[in-house]
PDB file of C-alpha atoms in Angstrom:
ATOM      1  CA  MET A   1     -51.766  -4.893 131.643  1.00 47.00           C
ATOM      2  CA  ALA A   2     -51.497  -6.322 135.186  1.00 49.00           C
ATOM      3  CA  ASN A   3     -48.074  -6.961 136.587  1.00 49.00           C
ATOM      4  CA  LYS A   4     -47.341 -10.632 137.336  1.00 47.00           C
ATOM      5  CA  THR A   5     -45.420 -11.349 140.458  1.00 47.00           C
ATOM      6  CA  THR A   6     -43.146 -14.362 140.303  1.00 47.00           C
ATOM      7  CA  ILE A   7     -42.837 -16.164 143.601  1.00 46.00           C
ATOM      8  CA  ARG A   8     -39.641 -18.146 143.976  1.00 49.00           C
ATOM      9  CA  GLN A   9     -39.715 -21.213 146.116  1.00 53.00           C
ATOM     10  CA  LYS A  10     -37.012 -21.572 148.696  1.00 50.00           C
ATOM     11  CA  PRO A  11     -34.690 -24.421 147.863  1.00 50.00           C
ATOM     12  CA  THR A  12     -35.032 -27.501 149.982  1.00 51.00           C
ATOM     13  CA  ILE A  13     -31.997 -27.947 152.179  1.00 44.00           C
ATOM     14  CA  THR A  14     -31.067 -31.515 152.914  1.00 46.00           C
ATOM     15  CA  THR A  15     -29.239 -32.035 156.154  1.00 45.00           C
ATOM     16  CA  ARG A  16     -27.459 -35.061 157.573  1.00 46.00           C
ATOM     17  CA  THR A  17     -26.366 -35.910 161.031  1.00 44.00           C
ATOM     18  CA  ARG A  18     -22.728 -36.404 162.038  1.00 44.00           C
ATOM     19  CA  THR A  19     -23.353 -40.099 162.472  1.00 46.00           C
ATOM     20  CA  GLY A  20     -23.035 -40.379 158.715  1.00 45.00           C
ATOM     21  CA  ASP A  21     -19.741 -38.518 158.630  1.00 49.00           C
ATOM     22  CA  SER A  22     -17.050 -40.688 157.032  1.00 46.00           C
ATOM     23  CA  ASN A  23     -14.587 -39.615 159.728  1.00 50.00           C
ATOM     24  CA  ASP A  24     -16.658 -41.406 162.345  1.00 50.00           C
ATOM     25  CA  ALA A  25     -16.464 -44.620 160.350  1.00 52.00           C
ATOM     26  CA  ARG A  26     -12.732 -44.899 160.961  1.00 46.00           C
ATOM     27  CA  PRO A  27     -11.744 -47.496 163.590  1.00 47.00           C
ATOM     28  CA  ARG A  28     -10.594 -45.982 166.825  1.00 58.00           C
ATOM     29  CA  ARG A  29      -7.150 -46.787 168.164  1.00 63.00           C
ATOM     30  CA  THR A  30      -6.845 -48.813 171.312  1.00 75.00           C
ATOM     31  CA  ALA A  31      -5.713 -46.575 174.134  1.00 88.00           C
ATOM     32  CA  LEU A  32      -2.057 -46.814 175.064  1.00 93.00           C
ATOM     33  CA  SER A  33      -1.286 -48.238 178.508  1.00 96.00           C
ATOM     34  CA  ARG A  34       1.524 -49.952 180.373  1.00 96.00           C
ATOM     35  CA  ASP A  35      -0.257 -53.272 180.085  1.00 97.00           C
ATOM     36  CA  ARG A  36      -0.748 -52.984 176.325  1.00 97.00           C
ATOM     37  CA  ILE A  37       2.882 -51.941 175.828  1.00 97.00           C
ATOM     38  CA  GLU A  38       4.079 -54.989 177.781  1.00 98.00           C
ATOM     39  CA  VAL A  39       1.784 -57.412 175.956  1.00 97.00           C
ATOM     40  CA  GLU A  40       2.796 -56.119 172.526  1.00 97.00           C
ATOM     41  CA  SER A  41       6.475 -56.040 173.497  1.00 98.00           C
ATOM     42  CA  LEU A  42       6.407 -59.737 174.353  1.00 98.00           C
ATOM     43  CA  ALA A  43       4.622 -60.540 171.099  1.00 97.00           C
ATOM     44  CA  LEU A  44       7.090 -58.467 169.069  1.00 97.00           C
ATOM     45  CA  ILE A  45      10.126 -60.082 170.699  1.00 97.00           C
ATOM     46  CA  GLU A  46       8.811 -63.549 169.892  1.00 96.00           C
ATOM     47  CA  GLU A  47       8.350 -62.434 166.274  1.00 96.00           C
ATOM     48  CA  VAL A  48      11.612 -60.611 165.540  1.00 96.00           C
ATOM     49  CA  GLY A  49      13.941 -61.711 168.338  1.00 95.00           C
ATOM     50  CA  ILE A  50      15.315 -59.684 171.186  1.00 94.00           C
ATOM     51  CA  ASP A  51      18.221 -58.233 169.184  1.00 94.00           C
ATOM     52  CA  GLU A  52      15.803 -56.674 166.679  1.00 96.00           C
ATOM     53  CA  PHE A  53      13.402 -55.393 169.341  1.00 97.00           C
ATOM     54  CA  SER A  54      13.278 -51.583 169.480  1.00 96.00           C
ATOM     55  CA  THR A  55      10.924 -48.860 170.649  1.00 95.00           C
ATOM     56  CA  ARG A  56      10.624 -47.699 167.029  1.00 95.00           C
ATOM     57  CA  LYS A  57       9.300 -51.105 165.912  1.00 96.00           C
ATOM     58  CA  LEU A  58       7.162 -51.286 169.015  1.00 97.00           C
ATOM     59  CA  GLY A  59       5.679 -47.888 168.206  1.00 96.00           C
ATOM     60  CA  GLN A  60       4.807 -49.066 164.706  1.00 95.00           C
ATOM     61  CA  ARG A  61       3.060 -52.096 166.167  1.00 95.00           C
ATOM     62  CA  LEU A  62       1.153 -49.951 168.650  1.00 95.00           C
ATOM     63  CA  GLY A  63       0.292 -47.295 166.068  1.00 94.00           C
ATOM     64  CA  CYS A  64       2.076 -44.509 167.917  1.00 94.00           C
ATOM     65  CA  GLU A  65       5.344 -42.618 167.999  1.00 92.00           C
ATOM     66  CA  ALA A  66       8.168 -44.046 170.068  1.00 91.00           C
ATOM     67  CA  MET A  67       8.088 -40.917 172.233  1.00 93.00           C
ATOM     68  CA  SER A  68       4.562 -41.834 173.366  1.00 95.00           C
ATOM     69  CA  ILE A  69       5.953 -45.035 174.861  1.00 96.00           C
ATOM     70  CA  TYR A  70       8.428 -43.057 176.960  1.00 95.00           C
ATOM     71  CA  HIS A  71       5.482 -41.498 178.780  1.00 94.00           C
ATOM     72  CA  TYR A  72       5.004 -44.925 180.396  1.00 97.00           C
ATOM     73  CA  PHE A  73       8.573 -46.272 180.362  1.00 97.00           C
ATOM     74  CA  PRO A  74      11.632 -43.964 180.505  1.00 96.00           C
ATOM     75  CA  SER A  75      13.720 -46.299 178.342  1.00 96.00           C
ATOM     76  CA  LYS A  76      13.837 -49.640 176.569  1.00 96.00           C
ATOM     77  CA  ALA A  77      15.672 -51.047 179.614  1.00 96.00           C
ATOM     78  CA  HIS A  78      12.693 -50.165 181.800  1.00 97.00           C
ATOM     79  CA  ILE A  79      10.400 -52.023 179.387  1.00 97.00           C
ATOM     80  CA  MET A  80      12.604 -55.094 179.620  1.00 97.00           C
ATOM     81  CA  ASP A  81      12.601 -54.948 183.434  1.00 97.00           C
ATOM     82  CA  ALA A  82       8.808 -54.806 183.363  1.00 98.00           C
ATOM     83  CA  LEU A  83       8.665 -57.797 181.006  1.00 98.00           C
ATOM     84  CA  ALA A  84      10.863 -59.824 183.358  1.00 98.00           C
ATOM     85  CA  ASP A  85       8.552 -59.069 186.288  1.00 98.00           C
ATOM     86  CA  ARG A  86       5.501 -59.830 184.169  1.00 98.00           C
ATOM     87  CA  LEU A  87       6.807 -63.256 183.150  1.00 98.00           C
ATOM     88  CA  LEU A  88       7.924 -64.168 186.678  1.00 97.00           C
ATOM     89  CA  ALA A  89       4.655 -63.001 188.237  1.00 97.00           C
ATOM     90  CA  ALA A  90       2.669 -65.132 185.783  1.00 96.00           C
ATOM     91  CA  MET A  91       4.457 -68.321 186.820  1.00 95.00           C
ATOM     92  CA  PRO A  92       2.342 -70.534 189.111  1.00 93.00           C
ATOM     93  CA  THR A  93       3.639 -70.862 192.669  1.00 93.00           C
ATOM     94  CA  PRO A  94       3.715 -74.427 194.017  1.00 96.00           C
ATOM     95  CA  ASP A  95       1.393 -75.167 196.920  1.00 96.00           C
ATOM     96  CA  PRO A  96       3.316 -74.400 200.159  1.00 93.00           C
ATOM     97  CA  GLY A  97       1.696 -77.473 201.694  1.00 95.00           C
ATOM     98  CA  LEU A  98       3.661 -79.777 199.392  1.00 97.00           C
ATOM     99  CA  SER A  99       6.955 -81.358 200.389  1.00 97.00           C
ATOM    100  CA  PRO A 100      10.134 -79.365 199.677  1.00 98.00           C
ATOM    101  CA  ALA A 101      11.058 -81.788 196.884  1.00 97.00           C
ATOM    102  CA  MET A 102       7.664 -81.462 195.201  1.00 97.00           C
ATOM    103  CA  ARG A 103       7.789 -77.662 195.430  1.00 98.00           C
ATOM    104  CA  LEU A 104      11.218 -77.633 193.805  1.00 98.00           C
ATOM    105  CA  ARG A 105       9.890 -79.880 191.048  1.00 97.00           C
ATOM    106  CA  GLY A 106       7.084 -77.400 190.502  1.00 97.00           C
ATOM    107  CA  PHE A 107       9.448 -74.436 190.213  1.00 97.00           C
ATOM    108  CA  ALA A 108      11.704 -76.377 187.851  1.00 97.00           C
ATOM    109  CA  GLN A 109       8.830 -77.493 185.632  1.00 96.00           C
ATOM    110  CA  ASN A 110       7.426 -73.970 185.435  1.00 97.00           C
ATOM    111  CA  TRP A 111      10.828 -72.643 184.375  1.00 97.00           C
ATOM    112  CA  ARG A 112      11.139 -75.300 181.665  1.00 97.00           C
ATOM    113  CA  THR A 113       7.634 -74.517 180.410  1.00 96.00           C
ATOM    114  CA  LEU A 114       8.417 -70.811 180.199  1.00 97.00           C
ATOM    115  CA  ALA A 115      11.538 -71.560 178.145  1.00 96.00           C
ATOM    116  CA  VAL A 116       9.485 -73.492 175.586  1.00 95.00           C
ATOM    117  CA  GLU A 117       6.637 -70.971 175.462  1.00 95.00           C
ATOM    118  CA  ARG A 118       8.918 -67.912 175.190  1.00 96.00           C
ATOM    119  CA  PRO A 119      12.032 -69.160 173.348  1.00 94.00           C
ATOM    120  CA  ARG A 120      13.093 -65.741 171.989  1.00 95.00           C
ATOM    121  CA  ILE A 121      13.121 -63.890 175.298  1.00 96.00           C
ATOM    122  CA  PHE A 122      14.018 -66.731 177.668  1.00 96.00           C
ATOM    123  CA  PRO A 123      17.813 -66.696 177.068  1.00 94.00           C
ATOM    124  CA  TRP A 124      17.811 -63.024 178.068  1.00 96.00           C
ATOM    125  CA  LEU A 125      15.525 -63.671 181.028  1.00 96.00           C
ATOM    126  CA  SER A 126      17.738 -66.480 182.288  1.00 94.00           C
ATOM    127  CA  LEU A 127      20.606 -63.993 182.753  1.00 93.00           C
ATOM    128  CA  HIS A 128      18.515 -61.056 183.916  1.00 95.00           C
ATOM    129  CA  ARG A 129      19.029 -60.134 187.562  1.00 93.00           C
ATOM    130  CA  ARG A 130      16.001 -61.027 189.650  1.00 93.00           C
ATOM    131  CA  ASN A 131      16.542 -58.027 191.908  1.00 93.00           C
ATOM    132  CA  SER A 132      12.986 -56.654 191.884  1.00 96.00           C
ATOM    133  CA  GLU A 133      10.495 -57.475 194.634  1.00 97.00           C
ATOM    134  CA  ILE A 134       8.840 -60.097 192.405  1.00 97.00           C
ATOM    135  CA  GLY A 135      12.145 -61.728 191.484  1.00 97.00           C
ATOM    136  CA  THR A 136      13.491 -61.650 195.044  1.00 97.00           C
ATOM    137  CA  ARG A 137      10.296 -63.221 196.368  1.00 97.00           C
ATOM    138  CA  MET A 138      10.594 -66.030 193.842  1.00 97.00           C
ATOM    139  CA  ASP A 139      14.194 -66.740 194.875  1.00 97.00           C
ATOM    140  CA  ASP A 140      13.179 -66.685 198.543  1.00 97.00           C
ATOM    141  CA  GLU A 141      10.419 -69.239 197.906  1.00 97.00           C
ATOM    142  CA  ILE A 142      12.883 -71.526 196.150  1.00 97.00           C
ATOM    143  CA  VAL A 143      15.615 -71.361 198.794  1.00 98.00           C
ATOM    144  CA  ALA A 144      12.937 -71.851 201.480  1.00 97.00           C
ATOM    145  CA  CYS A 145      12.456 -75.365 200.118  1.00 98.00           C
ATOM    146  CA  PHE A 146      15.997 -76.254 201.171  1.00 98.00           C
ATOM    147  CA  TYR A 147      15.580 -74.650 204.611  1.00 98.00           C
ATOM    148  CA  ASP A 148      12.280 -76.469 205.135  1.00 97.00           C
ATOM    149  CA  ALA A 149      14.088 -79.731 204.385  1.00 97.00           C
ATOM    150  CA  GLY A 150      16.329 -79.049 207.378  1.00 97.00           C
ATOM    151  CA  LEU A 151      19.472 -77.959 205.529  1.00 98.00           C
ATOM    152  CA  SER A 152      21.949 -75.560 207.059  1.00 98.00           C
ATOM    153  CA  PRO A 153      22.256 -72.066 205.558  1.00 98.00           C
ATOM    154  CA  GLU A 154      25.426 -73.149 203.745  1.00 98.00           C
ATOM    155  CA  ARG A 155      23.909 -76.309 202.278  1.00 98.00           C
ATOM    156  CA  ALA A 156      20.681 -74.493 201.416  1.00 98.00           C
ATOM    157  CA  SER A 157      22.659 -71.829 199.562  1.00 98.00           C
ATOM    158  CA  LEU A 158      24.665 -74.460 197.692  1.00 97.00           C
ATOM    159  CA  GLY A 159      21.480 -76.320 196.813  1.00 98.00           C
ATOM    160  CA  PHE A 160      19.935 -73.148 195.458  1.00 98.00           C
ATOM    161  CA  ARG A 161      22.956 -72.470 193.259  1.00 97.00           C
ATOM    162  CA  VAL A 162      23.305 -76.039 191.970  1.00 97.00           C
ATOM    163  CA  LEU A 163      19.596 -76.139 191.207  1.00 97.00           C
ATOM    164  CA  GLY A 164      19.997 -72.945 189.182  1.00 96.00           C
ATOM    165  CA  TYR A 165      22.906 -74.374 187.204  1.00 95.00           C
ATOM    166  CA  TYR A 166      21.007 -77.519 186.331  1.00 96.00           C
ATOM    167  CA  VAL A 167      17.537 -76.158 185.605  1.00 96.00           C
ATOM    168  CA  GLN A 168      18.873 -73.152 183.699  1.00 95.00           C
ATOM    169  CA  GLY A 169      20.932 -75.306 181.379  1.00 93.00           C
ATOM    170  CA  ALA A 170      18.111 -77.767 180.775  1.00 94.00           C
ATOM    171  CA  ALA A 171      15.601 -75.002 180.065  1.00 95.00           C
ATOM    172  CA  LEU A 172      17.909 -73.238 177.611  1.00 94.00           C
ATOM    173  CA  ASP A 173      18.522 -76.472 175.718  1.00 92.00           C
ATOM    174  CA  GLU A 174      14.852 -77.427 175.632  1.00 93.00           C
ATOM    175  CA  GLY A 175      13.596 -73.951 174.746  1.00 92.00           C
ATOM    176  CA  SER A 176      16.197 -72.574 172.366  1.00 85.00           C
ATOM    177  CA  GLY A 177      17.813 -75.843 171.341  1.00 80.00           C
ATOM    178  CA  TYR A 178      21.500 -76.670 171.226  1.00 75.00           C
ATOM    179  CA  ALA A 179      21.101 -77.497 167.540  1.00 69.00           C
ATOM    180  CA  ASN A 180      20.093 -73.879 166.930  1.00 71.00           C
ATOM    181  CA  GLY A 181      23.151 -72.484 168.658  1.00 73.00           C
ATOM    182  CA  THR A 182      25.398 -69.926 167.009  1.00 76.00           C
ATOM    183  CA  SER A 183      28.178 -71.121 164.716  1.00 80.00           C
ATOM    184  CA  SER A 184      29.673 -69.942 161.435  1.00 83.00           C
ATOM    185  CA  LEU A 185      30.766 -73.477 160.555  1.00 86.00           C
ATOM    186  CA  ARG A 186      28.855 -75.857 158.374  1.00 87.00           C
ATOM    187  CA  PRO A 187      27.918 -78.938 160.458  1.00 85.00           C
ATOM    188  CA  LEU A 188      29.593 -82.196 159.594  1.00 89.00           C
ATOM    189  CA  PRO A 189      27.308 -84.459 157.548  1.00 92.00           C
ATOM    190  CA  ALA A 190      25.520 -87.039 159.681  1.00 90.00           C
ATOM    191  CA  ALA A 191      27.123 -89.885 157.714  1.00 94.00           C
ATOM    192  CA  GLU A 192      30.604 -88.526 158.416  1.00 95.00           C
ATOM    193  CA  VAL A 193      29.857 -88.128 162.123  1.00 93.00           C
ATOM    194  CA  ALA A 194      28.548 -91.704 162.250  1.00 94.00           C
ATOM    195  CA  ALA A 195      31.631 -93.024 160.468  1.00 95.00           C
ATOM    196  CA  HIS A 196      34.302 -91.132 162.403  1.00 95.00           C
ATOM    197  CA  PHE A 197      32.580 -90.233 165.683  1.00 95.00           C
ATOM    198  CA  PRO A 198      30.107 -93.068 166.339  1.00 94.00           C
ATOM    199  CA  ARG A 199      29.824 -92.285 170.048  1.00 94.00           C
ATOM    200  CA  VAL A 200      28.740 -88.710 169.309  1.00 92.00           C
ATOM    201  CA  ALA A 201      26.286 -90.009 166.721  1.00 92.00           C
ATOM    202  CA  THR A 202      24.780 -92.287 169.366  1.00 93.00           C
ATOM    203  CA  ILE A 203      24.214 -89.324 171.697  1.00 90.00           C
ATOM    204  CA  ALA A 204      22.062 -87.655 169.048  1.00 84.00           C
ATOM    205  CA  ARG A 205      19.597 -90.548 169.139  1.00 85.00           C
ATOM    206  CA  TYR A 206      18.717 -89.706 172.731  1.00 87.00           C
ATOM    207  CA  SER A 207      18.821 -85.904 172.510  1.00 86.00           C
ATOM    208  CA  ASP A 208      15.513 -85.142 170.849  1.00 86.00           C
ATOM    209  CA  GLN A 209      12.386 -83.750 172.484  1.00 87.00           C
ATOM    210  CA  ALA A 210      10.967 -87.197 173.158  1.00 91.00           C
ATOM    211  CA  HIS A 211      13.771 -87.792 175.684  1.00 92.00           C
ATOM    212  CA  PHE A 212      13.714 -84.392 177.448  1.00 93.00           C
ATOM    213  CA  ASP A 213      11.614 -85.477 180.434  1.00 94.00           C
ATOM    214  CA  THR A 214      13.604 -88.666 180.977  1.00 94.00           C
ATOM    215  CA  MET A 215      16.928 -86.834 180.868  1.00 93.00           C
ATOM    216  CA  PHE A 216      15.722 -84.038 183.119  1.00 96.00           C
ATOM    217  CA  GLU A 217      14.275 -86.405 185.699  1.00 96.00           C
ATOM    218  CA  LEU A 218      17.503 -88.400 185.839  1.00 96.00           C
ATOM    219  CA  GLY A 219      19.596 -85.361 186.736  1.00 96.00           C
ATOM    220  CA  PHE A 220      16.971 -83.717 188.933  1.00 97.00           C
ATOM    221  CA  THR A 221      16.520 -86.830 191.049  1.00 97.00           C
ATOM    222  CA  ALA A 222      20.283 -87.060 191.556  1.00 97.00           C
ATOM    223  CA  LEU A 223      20.320 -83.418 192.671  1.00 97.00           C
ATOM    224  CA  LEU A 224      17.527 -83.955 195.197  1.00 97.00           C
ATOM    225  CA  ARG A 225      19.240 -87.035 196.615  1.00 97.00           C
ATOM    226  CA  GLU A 226      22.538 -85.224 196.956  1.00 97.00           C
ATOM    227  CA  PHE A 227      20.879 -82.687 199.248  1.00 97.00           C
ATOM    228  CA  GLY A 228      18.775 -85.249 201.116  1.00 96.00           C
ATOM    229  CA  LEU A 229      15.432 -84.073 199.755  1.00 95.00           C
ATOM    230  CA  GLU A 230      14.474 -87.437 198.260  1.00 87.00           C
TER     231      GLU A 230
END
């Protein structure tokens, strides 16, 4: 009887390329950079407030460990310094061909706008020392307006300081709002204020956002006239 030889077929091997690998389907993280850290820091501060801002929370937002951030910024303080420069550098500079008074109006308006657009960081920024090159240049451009108007160094310096007092206070009120100020006391009911403090109640009628520009212009014009700029 003849021997039968059984021939086994080789199994078919199905292959697939790595393009179908599930690992490649995962979204890639955006690369970490100084710019991205600054952008996300500003966004986080406006969400949680400056007191709650931390490198740990920032790391969570960026999808990295806090230590990775320190590769770009040695500390949280260095991040805050960078944010101050970023905000100041983004402010438009008035045309140097304008009159000193118009340039000062431009600086003042830009500061007020920043306070409204960045209400959570602006109170900190308003007290932050502008001692970097960007901050010092901004101060120099402002005080130059008083020199260009023919004021003496003393009067120009006084004008610069008085302008800061006025614009800073207005911007803080318009951006953060006096009504949102800190207090552990429960406000007096409006009816009680009207009954016992009618003059204070009257002030409230003219203290809303609709009157901001009118109030600001009144004081700003008086300031310019005091220093002979208008």
